PDB file of N, CA and C in Angstrom:
ATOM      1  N   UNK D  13       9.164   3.895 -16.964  1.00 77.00           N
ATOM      2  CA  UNK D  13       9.633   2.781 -16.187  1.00 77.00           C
ATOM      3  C   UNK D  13       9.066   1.489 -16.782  1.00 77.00           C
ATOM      4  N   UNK D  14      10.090   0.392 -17.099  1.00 85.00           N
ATOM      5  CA  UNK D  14       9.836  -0.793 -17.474  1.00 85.00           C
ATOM      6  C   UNK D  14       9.002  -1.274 -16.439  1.00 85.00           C
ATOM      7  N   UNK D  15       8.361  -2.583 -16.664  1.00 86.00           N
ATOM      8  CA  UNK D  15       7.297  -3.058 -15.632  1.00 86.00           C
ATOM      9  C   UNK D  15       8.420  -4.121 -14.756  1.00 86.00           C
ATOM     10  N   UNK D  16       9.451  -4.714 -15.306  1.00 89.00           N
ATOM     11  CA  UNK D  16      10.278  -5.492 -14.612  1.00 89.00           C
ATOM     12  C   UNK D  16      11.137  -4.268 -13.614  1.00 89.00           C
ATOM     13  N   UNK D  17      11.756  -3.960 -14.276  1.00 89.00           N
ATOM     14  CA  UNK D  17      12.330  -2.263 -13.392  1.00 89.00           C
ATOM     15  C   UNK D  17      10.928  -2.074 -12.442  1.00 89.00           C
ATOM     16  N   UNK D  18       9.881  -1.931 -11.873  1.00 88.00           N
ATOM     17  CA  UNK D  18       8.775  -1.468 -10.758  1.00 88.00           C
ATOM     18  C   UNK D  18       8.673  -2.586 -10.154  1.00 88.00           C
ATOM     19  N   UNK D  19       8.518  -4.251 -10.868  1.00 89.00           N
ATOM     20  CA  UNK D  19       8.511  -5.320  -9.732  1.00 89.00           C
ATOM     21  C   UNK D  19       9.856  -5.164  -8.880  1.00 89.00           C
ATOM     22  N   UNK D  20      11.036  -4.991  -9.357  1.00 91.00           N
ATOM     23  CA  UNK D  20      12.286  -4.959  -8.495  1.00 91.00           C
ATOM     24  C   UNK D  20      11.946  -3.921  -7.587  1.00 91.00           C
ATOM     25  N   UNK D  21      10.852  -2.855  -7.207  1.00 92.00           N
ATOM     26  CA  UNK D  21      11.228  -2.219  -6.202  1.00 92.00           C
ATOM     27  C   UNK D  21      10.184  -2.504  -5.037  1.00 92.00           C
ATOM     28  N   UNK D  22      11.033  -1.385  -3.834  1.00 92.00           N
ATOM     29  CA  UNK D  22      10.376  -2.062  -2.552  1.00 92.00           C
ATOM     30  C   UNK D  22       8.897  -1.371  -2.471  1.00 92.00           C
ATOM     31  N   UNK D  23       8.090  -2.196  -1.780  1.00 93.00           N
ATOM     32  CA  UNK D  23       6.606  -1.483  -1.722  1.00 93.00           C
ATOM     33  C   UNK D  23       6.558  -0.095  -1.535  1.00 93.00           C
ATOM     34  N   UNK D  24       7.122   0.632  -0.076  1.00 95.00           N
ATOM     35  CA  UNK D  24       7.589   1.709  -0.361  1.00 95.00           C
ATOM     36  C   UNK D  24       7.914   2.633  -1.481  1.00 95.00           C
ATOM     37  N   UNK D  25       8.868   2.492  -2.344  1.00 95.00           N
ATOM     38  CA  UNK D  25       9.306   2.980  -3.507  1.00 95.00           C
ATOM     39  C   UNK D  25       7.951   2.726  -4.499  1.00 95.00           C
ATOM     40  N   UNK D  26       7.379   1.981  -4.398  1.00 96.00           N
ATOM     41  CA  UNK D  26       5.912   1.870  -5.507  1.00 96.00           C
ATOM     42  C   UNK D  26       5.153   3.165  -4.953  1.00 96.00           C
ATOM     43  N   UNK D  27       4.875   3.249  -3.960  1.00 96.00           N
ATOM     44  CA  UNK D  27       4.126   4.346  -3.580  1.00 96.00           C
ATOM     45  C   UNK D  27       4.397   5.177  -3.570  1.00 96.00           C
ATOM     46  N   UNK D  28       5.718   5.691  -3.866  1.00 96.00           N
ATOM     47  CA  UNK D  28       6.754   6.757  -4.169  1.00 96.00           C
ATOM     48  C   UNK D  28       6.235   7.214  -5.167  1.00 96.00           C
ATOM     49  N   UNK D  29       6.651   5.965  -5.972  1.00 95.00           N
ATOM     50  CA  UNK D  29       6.929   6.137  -7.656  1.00 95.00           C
ATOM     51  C   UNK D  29       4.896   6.716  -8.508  1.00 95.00           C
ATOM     52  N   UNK D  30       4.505   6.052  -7.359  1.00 97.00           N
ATOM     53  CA  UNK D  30       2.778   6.654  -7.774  1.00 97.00           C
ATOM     54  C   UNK D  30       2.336   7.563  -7.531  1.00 97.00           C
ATOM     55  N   UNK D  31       2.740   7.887  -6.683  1.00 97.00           N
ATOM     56  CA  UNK D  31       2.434   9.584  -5.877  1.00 97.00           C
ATOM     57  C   UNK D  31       3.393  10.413  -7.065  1.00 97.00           C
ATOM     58  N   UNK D  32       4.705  10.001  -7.743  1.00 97.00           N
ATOM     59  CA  UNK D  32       4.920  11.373  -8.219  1.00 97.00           C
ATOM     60  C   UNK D  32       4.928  10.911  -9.962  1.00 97.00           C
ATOM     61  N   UNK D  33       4.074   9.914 -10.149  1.00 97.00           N
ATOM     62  CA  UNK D  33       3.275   9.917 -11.279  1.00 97.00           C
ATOM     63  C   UNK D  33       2.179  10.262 -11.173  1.00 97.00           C
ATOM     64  N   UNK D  34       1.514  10.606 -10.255  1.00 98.00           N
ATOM     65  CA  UNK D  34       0.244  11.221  -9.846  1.00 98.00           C
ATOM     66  C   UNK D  34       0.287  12.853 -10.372  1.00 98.00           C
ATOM     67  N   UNK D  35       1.343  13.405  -9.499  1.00 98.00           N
ATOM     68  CA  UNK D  35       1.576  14.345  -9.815  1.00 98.00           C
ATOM     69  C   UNK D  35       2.646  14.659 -11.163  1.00 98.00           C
ATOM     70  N   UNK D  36       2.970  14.461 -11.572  1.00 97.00           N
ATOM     71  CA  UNK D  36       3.460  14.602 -13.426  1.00 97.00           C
ATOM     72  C   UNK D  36       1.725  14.290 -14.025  1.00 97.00           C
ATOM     73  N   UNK D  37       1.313  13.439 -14.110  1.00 97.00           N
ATOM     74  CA  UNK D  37       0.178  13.802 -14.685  1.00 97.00           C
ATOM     75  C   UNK D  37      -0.769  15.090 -14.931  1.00 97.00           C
ATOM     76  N   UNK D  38      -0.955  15.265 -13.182  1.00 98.00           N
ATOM     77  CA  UNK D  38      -1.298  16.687 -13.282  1.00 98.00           C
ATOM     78  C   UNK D  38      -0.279  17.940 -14.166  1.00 98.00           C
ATOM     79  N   UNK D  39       0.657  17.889 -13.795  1.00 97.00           N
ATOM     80  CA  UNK D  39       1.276  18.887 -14.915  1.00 97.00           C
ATOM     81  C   UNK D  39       1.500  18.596 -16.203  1.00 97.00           C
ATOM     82  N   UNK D  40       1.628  17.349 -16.747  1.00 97.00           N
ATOM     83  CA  UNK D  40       0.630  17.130 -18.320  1.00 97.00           C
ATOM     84  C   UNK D  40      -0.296  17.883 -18.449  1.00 97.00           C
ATOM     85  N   UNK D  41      -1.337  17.571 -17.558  1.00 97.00           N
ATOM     86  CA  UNK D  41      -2.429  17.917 -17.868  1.00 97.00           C
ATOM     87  C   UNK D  41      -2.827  19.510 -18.025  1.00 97.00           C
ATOM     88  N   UNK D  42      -2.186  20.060 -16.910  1.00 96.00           N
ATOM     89  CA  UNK D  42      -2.033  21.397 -16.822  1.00 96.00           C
ATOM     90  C   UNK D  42      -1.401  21.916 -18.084  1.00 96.00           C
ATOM     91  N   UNK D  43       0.170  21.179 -18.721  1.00 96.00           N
ATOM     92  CA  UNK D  43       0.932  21.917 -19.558  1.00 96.00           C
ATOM     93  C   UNK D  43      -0.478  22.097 -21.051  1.00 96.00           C
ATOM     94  N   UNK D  44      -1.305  20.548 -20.931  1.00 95.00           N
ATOM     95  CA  UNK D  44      -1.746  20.859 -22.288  1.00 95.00           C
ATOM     96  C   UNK D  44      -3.034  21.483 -22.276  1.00 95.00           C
ATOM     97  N   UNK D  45      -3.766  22.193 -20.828  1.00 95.00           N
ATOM     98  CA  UNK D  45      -4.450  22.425 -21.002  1.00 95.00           C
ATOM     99  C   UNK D  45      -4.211  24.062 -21.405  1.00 95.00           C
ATOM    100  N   UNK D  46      -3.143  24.448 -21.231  1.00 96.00           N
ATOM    101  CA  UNK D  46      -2.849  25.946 -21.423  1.00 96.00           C
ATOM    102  C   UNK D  46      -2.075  26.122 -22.570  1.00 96.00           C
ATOM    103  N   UNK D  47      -2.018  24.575 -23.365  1.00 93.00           N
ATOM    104  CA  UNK D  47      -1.250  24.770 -24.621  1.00 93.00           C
ATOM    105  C   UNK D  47       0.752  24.892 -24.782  1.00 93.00           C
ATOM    106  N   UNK D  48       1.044  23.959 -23.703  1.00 94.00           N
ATOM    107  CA  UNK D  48       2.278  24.576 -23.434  1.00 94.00           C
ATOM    108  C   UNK D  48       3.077  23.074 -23.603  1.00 94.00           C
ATOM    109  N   UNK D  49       2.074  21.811 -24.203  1.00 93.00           N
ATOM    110  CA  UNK D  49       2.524  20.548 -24.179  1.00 93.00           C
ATOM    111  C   UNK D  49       3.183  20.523 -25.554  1.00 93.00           C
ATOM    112  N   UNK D  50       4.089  19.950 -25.890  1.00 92.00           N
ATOM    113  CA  UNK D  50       5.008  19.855 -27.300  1.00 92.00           C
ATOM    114  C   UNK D  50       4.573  19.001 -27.758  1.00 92.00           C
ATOM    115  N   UNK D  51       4.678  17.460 -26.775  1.00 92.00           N
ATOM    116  CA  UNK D  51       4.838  16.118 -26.684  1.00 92.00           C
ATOM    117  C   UNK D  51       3.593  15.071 -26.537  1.00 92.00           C
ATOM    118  N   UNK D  52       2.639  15.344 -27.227  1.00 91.00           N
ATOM    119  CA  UNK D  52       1.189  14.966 -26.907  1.00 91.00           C
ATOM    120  C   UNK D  52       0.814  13.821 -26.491  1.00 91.00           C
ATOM    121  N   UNK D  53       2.351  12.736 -27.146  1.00 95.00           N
ATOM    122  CA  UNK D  53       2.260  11.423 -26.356  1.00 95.00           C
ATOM    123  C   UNK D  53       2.288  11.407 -25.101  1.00 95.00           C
ATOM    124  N   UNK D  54       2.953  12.188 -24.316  1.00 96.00           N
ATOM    125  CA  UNK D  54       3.360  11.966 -22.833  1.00 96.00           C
ATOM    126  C   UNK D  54       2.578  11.780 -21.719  1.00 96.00           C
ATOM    127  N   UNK D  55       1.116  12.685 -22.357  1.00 96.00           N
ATOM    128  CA  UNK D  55      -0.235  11.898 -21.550  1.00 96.00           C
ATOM    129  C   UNK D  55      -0.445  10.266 -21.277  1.00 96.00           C
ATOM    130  N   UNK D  56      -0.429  10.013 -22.572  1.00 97.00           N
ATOM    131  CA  UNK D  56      -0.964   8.160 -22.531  1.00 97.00           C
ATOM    132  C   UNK D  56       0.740   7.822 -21.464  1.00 97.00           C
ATOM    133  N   UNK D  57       1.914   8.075 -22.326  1.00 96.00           N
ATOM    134  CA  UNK D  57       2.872   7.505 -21.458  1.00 96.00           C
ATOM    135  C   UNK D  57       2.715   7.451 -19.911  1.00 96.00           C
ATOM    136  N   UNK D  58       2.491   8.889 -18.868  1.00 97.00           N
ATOM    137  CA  UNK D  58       1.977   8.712 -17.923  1.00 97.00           C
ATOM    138  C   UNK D  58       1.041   7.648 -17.482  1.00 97.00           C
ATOM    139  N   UNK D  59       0.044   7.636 -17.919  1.00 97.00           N
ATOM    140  CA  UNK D  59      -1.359   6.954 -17.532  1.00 97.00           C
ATOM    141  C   UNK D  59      -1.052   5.498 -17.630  1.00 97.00           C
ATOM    142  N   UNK D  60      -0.295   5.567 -18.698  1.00 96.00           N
ATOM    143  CA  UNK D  60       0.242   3.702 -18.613  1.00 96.00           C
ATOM    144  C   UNK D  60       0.949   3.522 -17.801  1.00 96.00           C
ATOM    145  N   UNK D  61       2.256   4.666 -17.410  1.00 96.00           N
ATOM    146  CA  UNK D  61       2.663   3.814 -16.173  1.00 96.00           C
ATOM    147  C   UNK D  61       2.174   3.679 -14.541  1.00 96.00           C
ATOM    148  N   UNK D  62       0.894   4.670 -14.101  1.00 97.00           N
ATOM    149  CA  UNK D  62       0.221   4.532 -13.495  1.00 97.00           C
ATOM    150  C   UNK D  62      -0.703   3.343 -13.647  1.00 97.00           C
ATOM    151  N   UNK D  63      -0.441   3.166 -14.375  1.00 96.00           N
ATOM    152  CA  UNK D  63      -1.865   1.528 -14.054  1.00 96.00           C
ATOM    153  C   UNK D  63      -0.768   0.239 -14.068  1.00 96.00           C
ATOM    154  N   UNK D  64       0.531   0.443 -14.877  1.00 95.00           N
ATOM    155  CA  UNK D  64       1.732  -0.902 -14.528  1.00 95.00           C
ATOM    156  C   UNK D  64       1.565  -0.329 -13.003  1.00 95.00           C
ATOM    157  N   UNK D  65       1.968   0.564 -12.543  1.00 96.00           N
ATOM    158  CA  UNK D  65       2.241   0.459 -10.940  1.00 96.00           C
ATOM    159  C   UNK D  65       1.134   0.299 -10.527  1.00 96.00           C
ATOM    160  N   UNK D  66      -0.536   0.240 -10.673  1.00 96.00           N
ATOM    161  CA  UNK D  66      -1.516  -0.058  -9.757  1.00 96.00           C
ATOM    162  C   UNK D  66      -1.230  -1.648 -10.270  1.00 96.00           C
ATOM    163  N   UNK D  67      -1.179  -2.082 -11.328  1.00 95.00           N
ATOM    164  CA  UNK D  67      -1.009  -3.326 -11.366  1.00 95.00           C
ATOM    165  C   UNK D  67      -0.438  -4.215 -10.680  1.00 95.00           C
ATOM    166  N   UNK D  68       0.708  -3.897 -10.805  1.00 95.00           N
ATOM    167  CA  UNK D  68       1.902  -4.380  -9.889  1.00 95.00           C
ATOM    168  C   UNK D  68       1.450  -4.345  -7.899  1.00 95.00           C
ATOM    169  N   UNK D  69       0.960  -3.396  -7.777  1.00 95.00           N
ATOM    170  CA  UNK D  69       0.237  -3.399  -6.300  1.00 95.00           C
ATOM    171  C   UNK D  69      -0.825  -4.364  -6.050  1.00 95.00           C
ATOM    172  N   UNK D  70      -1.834  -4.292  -6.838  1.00 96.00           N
ATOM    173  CA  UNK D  70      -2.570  -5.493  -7.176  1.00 96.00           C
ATOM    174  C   UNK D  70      -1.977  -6.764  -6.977  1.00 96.00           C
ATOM    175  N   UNK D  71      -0.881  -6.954  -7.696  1.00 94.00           N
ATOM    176  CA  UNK D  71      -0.824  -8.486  -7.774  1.00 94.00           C
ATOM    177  C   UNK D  71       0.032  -8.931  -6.195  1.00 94.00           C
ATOM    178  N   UNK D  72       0.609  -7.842  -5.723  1.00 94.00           N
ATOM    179  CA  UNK D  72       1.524  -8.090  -4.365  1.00 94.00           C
ATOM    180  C   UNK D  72       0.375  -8.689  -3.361  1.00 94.00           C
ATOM    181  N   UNK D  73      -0.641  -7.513  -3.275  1.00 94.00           N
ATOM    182  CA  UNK D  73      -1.811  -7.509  -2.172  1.00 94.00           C
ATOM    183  C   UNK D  73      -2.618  -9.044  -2.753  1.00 94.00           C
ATOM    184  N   UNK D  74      -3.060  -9.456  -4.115  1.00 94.00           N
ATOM    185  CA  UNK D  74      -3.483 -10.544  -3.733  1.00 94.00           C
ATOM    186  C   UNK D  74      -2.539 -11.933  -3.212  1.00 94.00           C
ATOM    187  N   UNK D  75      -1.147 -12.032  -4.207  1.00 93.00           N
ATOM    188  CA  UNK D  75      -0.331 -12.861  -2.929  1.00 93.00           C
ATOM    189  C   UNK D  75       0.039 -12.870  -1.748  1.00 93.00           C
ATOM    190  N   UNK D  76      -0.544 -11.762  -0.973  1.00 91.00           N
ATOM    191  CA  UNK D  76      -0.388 -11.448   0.168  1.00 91.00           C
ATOM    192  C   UNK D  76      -1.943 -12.312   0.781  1.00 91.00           C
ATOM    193  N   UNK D  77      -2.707 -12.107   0.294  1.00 90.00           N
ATOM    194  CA  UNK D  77      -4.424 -12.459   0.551  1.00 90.00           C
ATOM    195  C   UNK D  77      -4.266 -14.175   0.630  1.00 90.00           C
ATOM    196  N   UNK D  78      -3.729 -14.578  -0.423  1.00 84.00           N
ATOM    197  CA  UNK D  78      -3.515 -16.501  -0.643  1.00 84.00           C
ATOM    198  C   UNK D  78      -2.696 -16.965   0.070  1.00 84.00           C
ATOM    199  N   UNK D  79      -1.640 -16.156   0.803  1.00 76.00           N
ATOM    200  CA  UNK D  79      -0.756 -16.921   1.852  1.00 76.00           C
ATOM    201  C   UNK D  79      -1.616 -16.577   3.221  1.00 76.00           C
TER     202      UNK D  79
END
């Protein structure tokens, strides 16, 4: 997920979208810990888009804090 594609969605849907990057991670993690990963990039890919979406939460909650 592009980072412009995650600002367009609703708070809701962020927490969606983190919870089941939460879980794909874990089954990365699982696939490569049993040797069953092809794709060795797909770790970092995950993990980056878990931190665009903590990011993106971040920046809502502090414009939420300044108004």
């Amino acid at each position: 997920m592009r980072i412009h594609e995650a600002r367009a969605l609703s708070e809701e849907d962020i927490k969606k979208e983190l919870e089941s990057s939460y879980k794909e991670l874990m089954s990365v993690r699982f696939r490569l810990a049993t040797r069953q990963l092809n794709d060795t990039s797909q770790l970092p890919k995950v993990r980056r888009n878990i931190a665009r979406i903590k990011t993106i939460m971040h920046e809502r909650e502090l414009t939420r804090s300044k108004e």
